[in-house]
Amino acid sequence: EDQVTQSPEALRLQEGESSSLNCSYTVSGLRGLFWYRQDPGKGPEFLFTLYSAGEEKEKERLKATLTKKESFLHITAPKPEDSATYLCAVLDTGRRALTFGSGTRLQVQP
Amino acid sequence: GAGVSQSPSNKVTEKGKDVELRCDPISGHTALYWYRQSLGQGLEFLIYFQGNSAPDKSGLPSDRFSAERTGGSVSTLTIQRTQQEDSAVYLCASSASAGRETQYFGPGTRLLVL
């Protein structure tokens, strides 16, 4: 059974204080790892897809990396508008549905 | 272009009533998914459509839940005889195909069963 564990559950940063969110996973065969951002009362917003170990993707202050066991979402010099819940999900071989972690609630204080 | 849309945004119903939730996917997307997000829990898969057929219904929690998709586009999730534990946000997503393509989510329908 696929498992996705995200840590920490919650993270409070000062504006400009860089940090990383972790997503560890167990799958039979990884077809893709996805990062989403979810604001309160809204649906998840797509950020990145990673397909193989060693792959990296960047967008503004965010950078996602992937190994065979985990993925990191690095946030460089965050701003208050980066405050949200960040969700990690995996797509396993033979499945069509994503398996999600429980998310990391990020709060960036000015 | 337009994203995934869902209606209604919010639905309050009484226990025992039936509800219908609608999802309009991104134009041209052949795959459509329903998920449920309960308070304090992660997103839980319900059902997946490829075109009008549903190859994977494994996530539907009981036979009170059903879904259909017509014309390879709009989908309706129906919950019969609603229970309080059905209260959740119901999210719909679509993707260009059912391979590794990214799933794009709608804003969700917030269902409250009194």
Short mmCIF file of C-alpha atoms in Angstrom, two decimals:
data_model
loop_
_atom_site.label_atom_id
_atom_site.label_comp_id
_atom_site.label_asym_id
_atom_site.label_seq_id
_atom_site.Cartn_x
_atom_site.Cartn_y
_atom_site.Cartn_z
CA GLU A 1 0.00 0.00 0.00
CA ASP A 2 1.27 3.45 -0.94
CA GLN A 3 2.30 5.67 1.94
CA VAL A 4 3.17 9.37 1.96
CA THR A 5 4.41 11.10 5.10
CA GLN A 6 4.99 14.82 5.29
CA SER A 7 6.96 16.67 7.94
CA PRO A 8 6.75 18.87 9.81
CA GLU A 9 2.98 19.10 10.25
CA ALA A 10 3.28 22.83 10.79
CA LEU A 11 6.08 25.33 10.31
CA ARG A 12 6.29 28.96 11.29
CA LEU A 13 8.98 31.08 9.64
CA GLN A 14 9.98 34.70 9.73
CA GLU A 15 9.96 36.48 6.39
CA GLY A 16 13.28 35.75 4.67
CA GLU A 17 14.03 32.66 6.79
CA SER A 18 14.67 29.78 4.37
CA SER A 19 13.63 26.21 5.20
CA SER A 20 12.65 22.85 3.71
CA LEU A 21 9.57 20.66 3.82
CA ASN A 22 9.94 16.89 3.64
CA CYS A 23 7.85 14.25 1.88
CA SER A 24 8.85 10.62 2.33
CA TYR A 25 7.06 7.95 0.33
CA THR A 26 6.66 4.21 -0.15
CA VAL A 27 5.38 2.98 -3.51
CA SER A 28 5.75 -0.08 -5.70
CA GLY A 29 6.97 1.99 -8.62
CA LEU A 30 6.98 5.76 -8.76
CA ARG A 31 5.39 7.23 -11.86
CA GLY A 32 5.39 10.76 -10.51
CA LEU A 33 5.61 12.89 -7.36
CA PHE A 34 3.50 16.02 -7.22
CA TRP A 35 3.59 19.13 -5.05
CA TYR A 36 0.50 21.25 -4.56
CA ARG A 37 -0.25 24.39 -2.59
CA GLN A 38 -3.63 24.76 -0.90
CA ASP A 39 -4.98 28.01 0.51
CA PRO A 40 -7.85 27.95 3.03
CA GLY A 41 -11.20 27.34 1.36
CA LYS A 42 -9.66 26.58 -2.04
CA GLY A 43 -8.68 23.55 -4.07
CA PRO A 44 -5.06 22.40 -4.39
CA GLU A 45 -3.00 24.44 -6.85
CA PHE A 46 -0.39 22.55 -8.86
CA LEU A 47 3.26 23.47 -8.27
CA PHE A 48 5.61 20.75 -9.54
CA THR A 49 5.85 17.23 -10.94
CA LEU A 50 9.01 15.16 -10.48
CA TYR A 51 9.46 11.84 -12.26
CA SER A 52 12.88 10.43 -11.39
CA ALA A 53 15.50 10.57 -8.66
CA GLY A 54 17.87 13.49 -9.08
CA GLU A 55 15.30 15.66 -10.81
CA GLU A 56 14.84 19.25 -9.62
CA LYS A 57 12.25 21.88 -10.48
CA GLU A 58 12.18 25.57 -9.52
CA LYS A 59 9.55 28.28 -9.47
CA GLU A 60 10.21 31.66 -7.91
CA ARG A 61 11.17 31.01 -4.27
CA LEU A 62 10.36 27.29 -4.43
CA LYS A 63 12.58 24.40 -5.44
CA ALA A 64 11.55 20.75 -5.39
CA THR A 65 13.99 17.85 -5.36
CA LEU A 66 13.51 14.08 -5.53
CA THR A 67 15.41 11.02 -4.29
CA LYS A 68 14.35 7.37 -4.34
CA LYS A 69 12.78 7.68 -0.89
CA GLU A 70 11.80 11.31 -0.42
CA SER A 71 11.23 14.74 -1.85
CA PHE A 72 12.05 18.14 -0.45
CA LEU A 73 10.37 21.46 -1.10
CA HIS A 74 12.91 24.18 -0.39
CA ILE A 75 11.59 27.66 0.28
CA THR A 76 14.15 30.43 -0.12
CA ALA A 77 13.58 33.82 1.53
CA PRO A 78 9.83 33.22 1.98
CA LYS A 79 7.27 35.99 2.00
CA PRO A 80 3.96 36.14 3.90
CA GLU A 81 2.10 35.28 0.69
CA ASP A 82 3.84 31.88 0.71
CA SER A 83 1.74 30.96 3.75
CA ALA A 84 -0.40 27.95 2.82
CA THR A 85 -0.64 24.20 3.23
CA TYR A 86 1.77 22.34 0.97
CA LEU A 87 0.65 18.90 -0.16
CA CYS A 88 2.76 16.10 -1.56
CA ALA A 89 1.24 13.27 -3.60
CA VAL A 90 2.53 10.20 -5.44
CA LEU A 91 1.29 8.28 -8.46
CA ASP A 92 2.12 4.59 -8.25
CA THR A 93 2.56 2.12 -11.10
CA GLY A 94 -0.76 0.61 -12.12
CA ARG A 95 -2.82 3.26 -10.38
CA ARG A 96 -4.52 6.38 -11.67
CA ALA A 97 -5.34 8.09 -8.40
CA LEU A 98 -2.92 10.18 -6.38
CA THR A 99 -2.04 9.22 -2.83
CA PHE A 100 -1.65 12.35 -0.72
CA GLY A 101 0.25 13.14 2.43
CA SER A 102 -1.44 15.07 5.20
CA GLY A 103 0.34 18.29 4.30
CA THR A 104 2.58 20.87 5.96
CA ARG A 105 0.92 24.09 7.15
CA LEU A 106 3.38 26.91 6.54
CA GLN A 107 2.99 30.31 8.15
CA VAL A 108 5.39 33.10 7.18
CA GLN A 109 5.33 36.08 9.49
CA PRO A 110 6.33 39.57 8.33
CA GLY B 1 -8.15 29.14 -20.23
CA ALA B 2 -10.87 28.03 -17.83
CA GLY B 3 -9.93 25.64 -15.07
CA VAL B 4 -11.97 22.94 -13.39
CA SER B 5 -15.27 24.26 -12.07
CA GLN B 6 -17.53 22.75 -9.43
CA SER B 7 -21.01 23.52 -8.23
CA PRO B 8 -22.44 24.26 -5.83
CA SER B 9 -19.63 25.89 -3.85
CA ASN B 10 -21.42 25.07 -0.62
CA LYS B 11 -24.25 22.71 0.19
CA VAL B 12 -26.09 22.30 3.48
CA THR B 13 -28.50 19.39 3.68
CA GLU B 14 -30.39 17.38 6.23
CA LYS B 15 -29.47 13.87 7.18
CA GLY B 16 -31.20 11.37 4.91
CA LYS B 17 -31.52 13.67 1.90
CA ASP B 18 -29.84 13.02 -1.45
CA VAL B 19 -27.31 15.49 -2.90
CA GLU B 20 -25.74 15.94 -6.33
CA LEU B 21 -22.37 17.57 -6.85
CA ARG B 22 -21.26 18.69 -10.29
CA CYS B 23 -17.82 18.91 -11.88
CA ASP B 24 -16.93 20.55 -15.19
CA PRO B 25 -13.36 19.54 -16.18
CA ILE B 26 -10.84 21.44 -18.26
CA SER B 27 -11.87 21.28 -21.89
CA GLY B 28 -10.23 18.36 -23.68
CA HIS B 29 -9.22 16.52 -20.51
CA THR B 30 -10.21 12.88 -20.82
CA ALA B 31 -9.51 11.78 -17.25
CA LEU B 32 -11.59 12.98 -14.29
CA TYR B 33 -11.18 12.22 -10.59
CA TRP B 34 -13.21 12.75 -7.44
CA TYR B 35 -11.52 13.12 -4.05
CA ARG B 36 -12.83 13.91 -0.58
CA GLN B 37 -11.08 16.04 2.04
CA SER B 38 -12.41 15.72 5.55
CA LEU B 39 -11.52 18.05 8.41
CA GLY B 40 -8.10 17.14 9.72
CA GLN B 41 -7.57 14.44 7.10
CA GLY B 42 -5.78 14.24 3.81
CA LEU B 43 -7.30 13.95 0.38
CA GLU B 44 -8.98 10.61 -0.13
CA PHE B 45 -9.58 9.15 -3.63
CA LEU B 46 -13.16 8.27 -4.49
CA ILE B 47 -13.50 7.43 -8.20
CA TYR B 48 -11.73 7.90 -11.54
CA PHE B 49 -13.21 8.26 -15.04
CA GLN B 50 -11.51 7.74 -18.38
CA GLY B 51 -13.94 9.14 -20.90
CA ASN B 52 -17.38 8.06 -19.73
CA SER B 53 -16.29 4.83 -18.07
CA ALA B 54 -15.13 4.41 -14.48
CA PRO B 55 -12.34 1.82 -14.36
CA ASP B 56 -11.61 2.51 -10.70
CA LYS B 57 -14.41 2.97 -8.16
CA SER B 58 -12.38 1.52 -5.33
CA GLY B 59 -12.51 4.64 -3.18
CA LEU B 60 -16.28 5.00 -2.94
CA PRO B 61 -16.98 4.53 0.80
CA SER B 62 -20.40 2.88 0.45
CA ASP B 63 -23.12 2.07 -2.06
CA ARG B 64 -24.78 5.36 -1.16
CA PHE B 65 -22.13 7.03 -3.31
CA SER B 66 -22.31 6.92 -7.10
CA ALA B 67 -20.98 8.98 -9.98
CA GLU B 68 -21.48 9.30 -13.67
CA ARG B 69 -19.89 11.18 -16.52
CA THR B 70 -21.65 12.04 -19.75
CA GLY B 71 -20.27 13.14 -23.10
CA GLY B 72 -16.75 12.72 -21.80
CA SER B 73 -17.14 15.99 -19.96
CA VAL B 74 -19.34 16.90 -16.99
CA SER B 75 -19.48 14.53 -14.04
CA THR B 76 -21.99 14.25 -11.22
CA LEU B 77 -21.28 12.71 -7.83
CA THR B 78 -24.46 11.62 -6.04
CA ILE B 79 -24.71 10.82 -2.36
CA GLN B 80 -27.94 9.15 -1.33
CA ARG B 81 -29.39 9.21 2.18
CA THR B 82 -26.65 11.50 3.43
CA GLN B 83 -25.11 10.93 6.84
CA GLN B 84 -23.27 13.39 9.08
CA GLU B 85 -19.98 11.62 8.38
CA ASP B 86 -20.40 12.57 4.71
CA SER B 87 -19.65 16.20 5.65
CA ALA B 88 -16.45 17.13 3.84
CA VAL B 89 -15.04 19.05 0.91
CA TYR B 90 -15.52 17.14 -2.34
CA LEU B 91 -12.82 17.94 -4.87
CA CYS B 92 -12.80 17.18 -8.55
CA ALA B 93 -9.68 17.05 -10.71
CA SER B 94 -8.98 16.45 -14.38
CA SER B 95 -5.94 15.53 -16.45
CA ALA B 96 -5.17 15.38 -20.15
CA SER B 97 -4.97 11.60 -19.95
CA ALA B 98 -4.59 8.96 -17.26
CA GLY B 99 -0.85 8.50 -17.55
CA ARG B 100 1.63 10.64 -15.66
CA GLU B 101 -0.13 13.84 -16.50
CA THR B 102 -0.76 16.38 -13.80
CA GLN B 103 -4.18 16.47 -12.16
CA TYR B 104 -5.66 19.97 -11.89
CA PHE B 105 -8.16 20.56 -9.13
CA GLY B 106 -11.34 22.55 -8.90
CA PRO B 107 -12.29 24.74 -5.94
CA GLY B 108 -14.36 22.03 -4.28
CA THR B 109 -17.88 21.70 -2.92
CA ARG B 110 -18.20 22.07 0.83
CA LEU B 111 -20.93 19.69 2.03
CA LEU B 112 -22.43 19.97 5.49
CA VAL B 113 -24.94 17.36 6.61
CA LEU B 114 -26.99 18.43 9.60
#
